[in-house]
Amino acid sequence: PAGAKRVKEEVDLLITGGALLTMDDAGTMYEDGGIAIRGDRVVAVGRSSKLKDEYSGDETLDAKRKAIMPGLVDTYGHAGHSLIGGFHNPVHGWPAGRLYWHATTDRWWYAEAQLAATERLRFGVTTGASIIGSTPARTDSPVFGIRNAEAYAKVGIRAVLGVGPPDIFIPHIGVPWSGSFLENGEWVEREFTYEEALANSVEVIEKWHGGADGRIRIALAPPYIFGRHTQRGRHGTQYKPEDIPVMVEKAEEFRDLADKHGVQIHTHIFGGSVDFALEHFGRETVERILGPDVVIAHGNGLNPTEVEIIGKTQSNVATAPSTAENMWYGYPPIPELLEAGANVSISTDGSAPRFSFDLFKDISRAMWHQWMRFSTQDVLPGGKALRMVTIDAAKALGMDHEVGSLKPGKKADVILIDLDRPHLTPTTYLPHLLTFYVNGNDVETVIVGGEILMEEGKIWSVDEGEVMKLARTEAEKAFDLVDLDDFRP
């Protein structure tokens, strides 16, 4: 009837009053926008006035002087590194290999993963890839990957955990391969084989892929699926003719296992590796191994032929602006990869030896690298760079149908950024502020699957103090077992 009061649709959470970036296909933004959430899904996004007229929230959040955007997606990082930050020497490197394999327990790996997930949560990273196997980390038993998954599940963010055996030719571990286990108060060293490590990795997949209501996914992470080739920096490997059939066999085995279990392949590829594979594996094999379910970490120094193959196969590249590979190989050719048809994301490669899981810091760094390559700021604009840590990054991990943008029907992974700070005042063009001025500590509220995990800087899903206490305890136990003098700066 005329004049009848409109009945509002009930939702679980209504956020209004913020500057909203949807990261949808059109790049829609609202100066005064909001989002309605029911269960774990987005119901509506739009102007605050319209949402207030149409929806009633069981819980409401006022986003005045805040930015609302999708949670960040970090497509490449490493397990283990969060507990050894600060130990790095320019000559001797860092203690990851010896410490990981012979001074850590499954409780250590749980503590480290919980700390890493908590750091990512605080920085607004709602989905993070983490390599628990191979370069270097432990798959001499499935327990280490399992404990990693348990920790990420407890903190509540999404994770893609990469498992796999060490590389046969660049193993990051002494020969014969062995790992130490603390049993009944005594350390017991056990040798293991490539085949055993691969079987352990498959066990982690079978137990945890799709776990925690789909928040935990597992990927296969061969360190260097086409080998590693350079005469600068580290790992100037010279492969022998008899090595080639072994490399091809292992690469094809990973492709077959990924297809069988429906998981991604996450691997390192640098300049020269694809060329080497084209020569020794054959183009047909290379194109079968690569594809939309492959994430290539780094991608530095790729030549035009390599770019063409990666683009043709629609593979994904997780560039890492903070890492030393930029010095050894040169910067990744991001514009060329995009033009060729590849999907490119920006990642942290966190969290040690020189960087954190603050993904915001890497956005502008990636842009600067391309500006230096082309001597112009016309390449890689801020809007595209922001997509490379949201919707494009979600696509890299095979999750863009669920996360990475704020659209009705997608998972409600949302972050609120406090703009009421000196370095963000006045609020001008928001994408520029987010690209160059915001850092992870400006993230105020984090929502994953409709659940508020952090609100006004307070983490609810875990006790942050207890997370750090356990991390310190387990780190000290490991430090006591390894001589770290050579690794101090």
PDB file of N, CA and C in Angstrom, residues 43-82:
ATOM      1  N   VAL A  43      26.448 -10.123  -0.108  1.00  0.00           N
ATOM      2  CA  VAL A  43      25.083 -10.013  -0.612  1.00  0.00           C
ATOM      3  C   VAL A  43      24.953  -8.830  -1.555  1.00  0.00           C
ATOM      4  N   ALA A  44      25.566  -7.709  -1.173  1.00  0.00           N
ATOM      5  CA  ALA A  44      25.442  -6.510  -1.994  1.00  0.00           C
ATOM      6  C   ALA A  44      26.600  -5.565  -1.706  1.00  0.00           C
ATOM      7  N   VAL A  45      26.982  -4.786  -2.713  1.00  0.00           N
ATOM      8  CA  VAL A  45      27.922  -3.675  -2.545  1.00  0.00           C
ATOM      9  C   VAL A  45      27.311  -2.472  -3.236  1.00  0.00           C
ATOM     10  N   GLY A  46      27.642  -1.273  -2.760  1.00  0.00           N
ATOM     11  CA  GLY A  46      27.104  -0.082  -3.398  1.00  0.00           C
ATOM     12  C   GLY A  46      27.188   1.130  -2.503  1.00  0.00           C
ATOM     13  N   ARG A  47      26.401   2.130  -2.828  1.00  0.00           N
ATOM     14  CA  ARG A  47      26.377   3.350  -2.032  1.00  0.00           C
ATOM     15  C   ARG A  47      25.803   3.079  -0.655  1.00  0.00           C
ATOM     16  N   SER A  48      26.332   3.732   0.341  1.00  0.00           N
ATOM     17  CA  SER A  48      25.894   3.512   1.719  1.00  0.00           C
ATOM     18  C   SER A  48      24.409   3.813   1.889  1.00  0.00           C
ATOM     19  N   SER A  49      23.937   4.910   1.281  1.00  0.00           N
ATOM     20  CA  SER A  49      22.535   5.291   1.443  1.00  0.00           C
ATOM     21  C   SER A  49      21.608   4.194   0.929  1.00  0.00           C
ATOM     22  N   LYS A  50      21.950   3.614  -0.192  1.00  0.00           N
ATOM     23  CA  LYS A  50      21.116   2.543  -0.765  1.00  0.00           C
ATOM     24  C   LYS A  50      21.156   1.292   0.115  1.00  0.00           C
ATOM     25  N   LEU A  51      22.329   0.938   0.588  1.00  0.00           N
ATOM     26  CA  LEU A  51      22.436  -0.252   1.436  1.00  0.00           C
ATOM     27  C   LEU A  51      21.665  -0.072   2.734  1.00  0.00           C
ATOM     28  N   LYS A  52      21.723   1.106   3.319  1.00  0.00           N
ATOM     29  CA  LYS A  52      20.998   1.364   4.573  1.00  0.00           C
ATOM     30  C   LYS A  52      19.494   1.301   4.355  1.00  0.00           C
ATOM     31  N   ASP A  53      19.040   1.712   3.166  1.00  0.00           N
ATOM     32  CA  ASP A  53      17.606   1.652   2.855  1.00  0.00           C
ATOM     33  C   ASP A  53      17.128   0.222   2.674  1.00  0.00           C
ATOM     34  N   GLU A  54      18.011  -0.655   2.164  1.00  0.00           N
ATOM     35  CA  GLU A  54      17.571  -1.991   1.765  1.00  0.00           C
ATOM     36  C   GLU A  54      17.929  -3.095   2.746  1.00  0.00           C
ATOM     37  N   TYR A  55      18.915  -2.847   3.631  1.00  0.00           N
ATOM     38  CA  TYR A  55      19.405  -3.936   4.489  1.00  0.00           C
ATOM     39  C   TYR A  55      19.470  -3.509   5.949  1.00  0.00           C
ATOM     40  N   SER A  56      19.213  -4.487   6.795  1.00  0.00           N
ATOM     41  CA  SER A  56      19.355  -4.316   8.239  1.00  0.00           C
ATOM     42  C   SER A  56      20.392  -5.315   8.726  1.00  0.00           C
ATOM     43  N   GLY A  57      21.451  -4.821   9.358  1.00  0.00           N
ATOM     44  CA  GLY A  57      22.529  -5.700   9.778  1.00  0.00           C
ATOM     45  C   GLY A  57      22.403  -6.138  11.224  1.00  0.00           C
ATOM     46  N   ASP A  58      22.546  -7.424  11.455  1.00  0.00           N
ATOM     47  CA  ASP A  58      22.596  -7.914  12.837  1.00  0.00           C
ATOM     48  C   ASP A  58      23.782  -7.282  13.566  1.00  0.00           C
ATOM     49  N   GLU A  59      24.843  -7.011  12.804  1.00  0.00           N
ATOM     50  CA  GLU A  59      25.998  -6.280  13.299  1.00  0.00           C
ATOM     51  C   GLU A  59      26.367  -5.247  12.246  1.00  0.00           C
ATOM     52  N   THR A  60      26.768  -4.066  12.707  1.00  0.00           N
ATOM     53  CA  THR A  60      27.128  -3.009  11.776  1.00  0.00           C
ATOM     54  C   THR A  60      28.522  -2.473  12.091  1.00  0.00           C
ATOM     55  N   LEU A  61      29.216  -2.022  11.050  1.00  0.00           N
ATOM     56  CA  LEU A  61      30.508  -1.378  11.206  1.00  0.00           C
ATOM     57  C   LEU A  61      30.468  -0.043  10.479  1.00  0.00           C
ATOM     58  N   ASP A  62      30.893   1.010  11.166  1.00  0.00           N
ATOM     59  CA  ASP A  62      30.975   2.331  10.572  1.00  0.00           C
ATOM     60  C   ASP A  62      32.374   2.505   9.991  1.00  0.00           C
ATOM     61  N   ALA A  63      32.445   2.667   8.684  1.00  0.00           N
ATOM     62  CA  ALA A  63      33.741   2.755   8.006  1.00  0.00           C
ATOM     63  C   ALA A  63      34.112   4.194   7.653  1.00  0.00           C
ATOM     64  N   LYS A  64      33.608   5.158   8.399  1.00  0.00           N
ATOM     65  CA  LYS A  64      33.949   6.552   8.143  1.00  0.00           C
ATOM     66  C   LYS A  64      35.456   6.749   8.255  1.00  0.00           C
ATOM     67  N   ARG A  65      36.028   7.467   7.304  1.00  0.00           N
ATOM     68  CA  ARG A  65      37.471   7.696   7.190  1.00  0.00           C
ATOM     69  C   ARG A  65      38.256   6.383   7.108  1.00  0.00           C
ATOM     70  N   LYS A  66      37.636   5.411   6.464  1.00  0.00           N
ATOM     71  CA  LYS A  66      38.300   4.127   6.228  1.00  0.00           C
ATOM     72  C   LYS A  66      38.125   3.735   4.765  1.00  0.00           C
ATOM     73  N   ALA A  67      39.080   2.960   4.278  1.00  0.00           N
ATOM     74  CA  ALA A  67      38.953   2.357   2.956  1.00  0.00           C
ATOM     75  C   ALA A  67      38.462   0.924   3.128  1.00  0.00           C
ATOM     76  N   ILE A  68      37.573   0.509   2.246  1.00  0.00           N
ATOM     77  CA  ILE A  68      37.067  -0.858   2.227  1.00  0.00           C
ATOM     78  C   ILE A  68      37.539  -1.491   0.925  1.00  0.00           C
ATOM     79  N   MET A  69      38.172  -2.644   1.020  1.00  0.00           N
ATOM     80  CA  MET A  69      38.650  -3.308  -0.194  1.00  0.00           C
ATOM     81  C   MET A  69      38.741  -4.814   0.043  1.00  0.00           C
ATOM     82  N   PRO A  70      38.920  -5.598  -1.015  1.00  0.00           N
ATOM     83  CA  PRO A  70      39.097  -7.035  -0.815  1.00  0.00           C
ATOM     84  C   PRO A  70      40.364  -7.316  -0.019  1.00  0.00           C
ATOM     85  N   GLY A  71      40.379  -8.429   0.712  1.00  0.00           N
ATOM     86  CA  GLY A  71      41.597  -8.848   1.383  1.00  0.00           C
ATOM     87  C   GLY A  71      42.707  -9.085   0.384  1.00  0.00           C
ATOM     88  N   LEU A  72      43.937  -8.818   0.799  1.00  0.00           N
ATOM     89  CA  LEU A  72      45.078  -9.008  -0.093  1.00  0.00           C
ATOM     90  C   LEU A  72      45.380 -10.496  -0.267  1.00  0.00           C
ATOM     91  N   VAL A  73      45.969 -10.837  -1.410  1.00  0.00           N
ATOM     92  CA  VAL A  73      46.336 -12.211  -1.736  1.00  0.00           C
ATOM     93  C   VAL A  73      47.829 -12.241  -2.034  1.00  0.00           C
ATOM     94  N   ASP A  74      48.591 -12.934  -1.196  1.00  0.00           N
ATOM     95  CA  ASP A  74      50.040 -13.057  -1.356  1.00  0.00           C
ATOM     96  C   ASP A  74      50.340 -14.406  -1.995  1.00  0.00           C
ATOM     97  N   THR A  75      50.793 -14.368  -3.245  1.00  0.00           N
ATOM     98  CA  THR A  75      50.901 -15.598  -4.033  1.00  0.00           C
ATOM     99  C   THR A  75      52.190 -16.378  -3.820  1.00  0.00           C
ATOM    100  N   TYR A  76      53.098 -15.848  -2.964  1.00  0.00           N
ATOM    101  CA  TYR A  76      54.362 -16.567  -2.788  1.00  0.00           C
ATOM    102  C   TYR A  76      55.038 -16.147  -1.488  1.00  0.00           C
ATOM    103  N   GLY A  77      55.292 -17.136  -0.642  1.00  0.00           N
ATOM    104  CA  GLY A  77      56.035 -16.942   0.594  1.00  0.00           C
ATOM    105  C   GLY A  77      56.581 -18.294   1.033  1.00  0.00           C
ATOM    106  N   HIS A  78      57.334 -18.287   2.118  1.00  0.00           N
ATOM    107  CA  HIS A  78      57.973 -19.512   2.580  1.00  0.00           C
ATOM    108  C   HIS A  78      57.628 -19.812   4.031  1.00  0.00           C
ATOM    109  N   ALA A  79      57.388 -21.075   4.311  1.00  0.00           N
ATOM    110  CA  ALA A  79      57.261 -21.521   5.691  1.00  0.00           C
ATOM    111  C   ALA A  79      58.642 -21.596   6.331  1.00  0.00           C
ATOM    112  N   GLY A  80      58.692 -21.431   7.638  1.00  0.00           N
ATOM    113  CA  GLY A  80      59.938 -21.554   8.384  1.00  0.00           C
ATOM    114  C   GLY A  80      60.645 -20.238   8.612  1.00  0.00           C
ATOM    115  N   HIS A  81      60.560 -19.339   7.642  1.00  0.00           N
ATOM    116  CA  HIS A  81      61.397 -18.150   7.671  1.00  0.00           C
ATOM    117  C   HIS A  81      61.026 -17.166   8.776  1.00  0.00           C
ATOM    118  N   SER A  82      59.792 -17.229   9.266  1.00  0.00           N
ATOM    119  CA  SER A  82      59.360 -16.249  10.274  1.00  0.00           C
ATOM    120  C   SER A  82      60.130 -16.369  11.581  1.00  0.00           C
TER     121      SER A  82
END
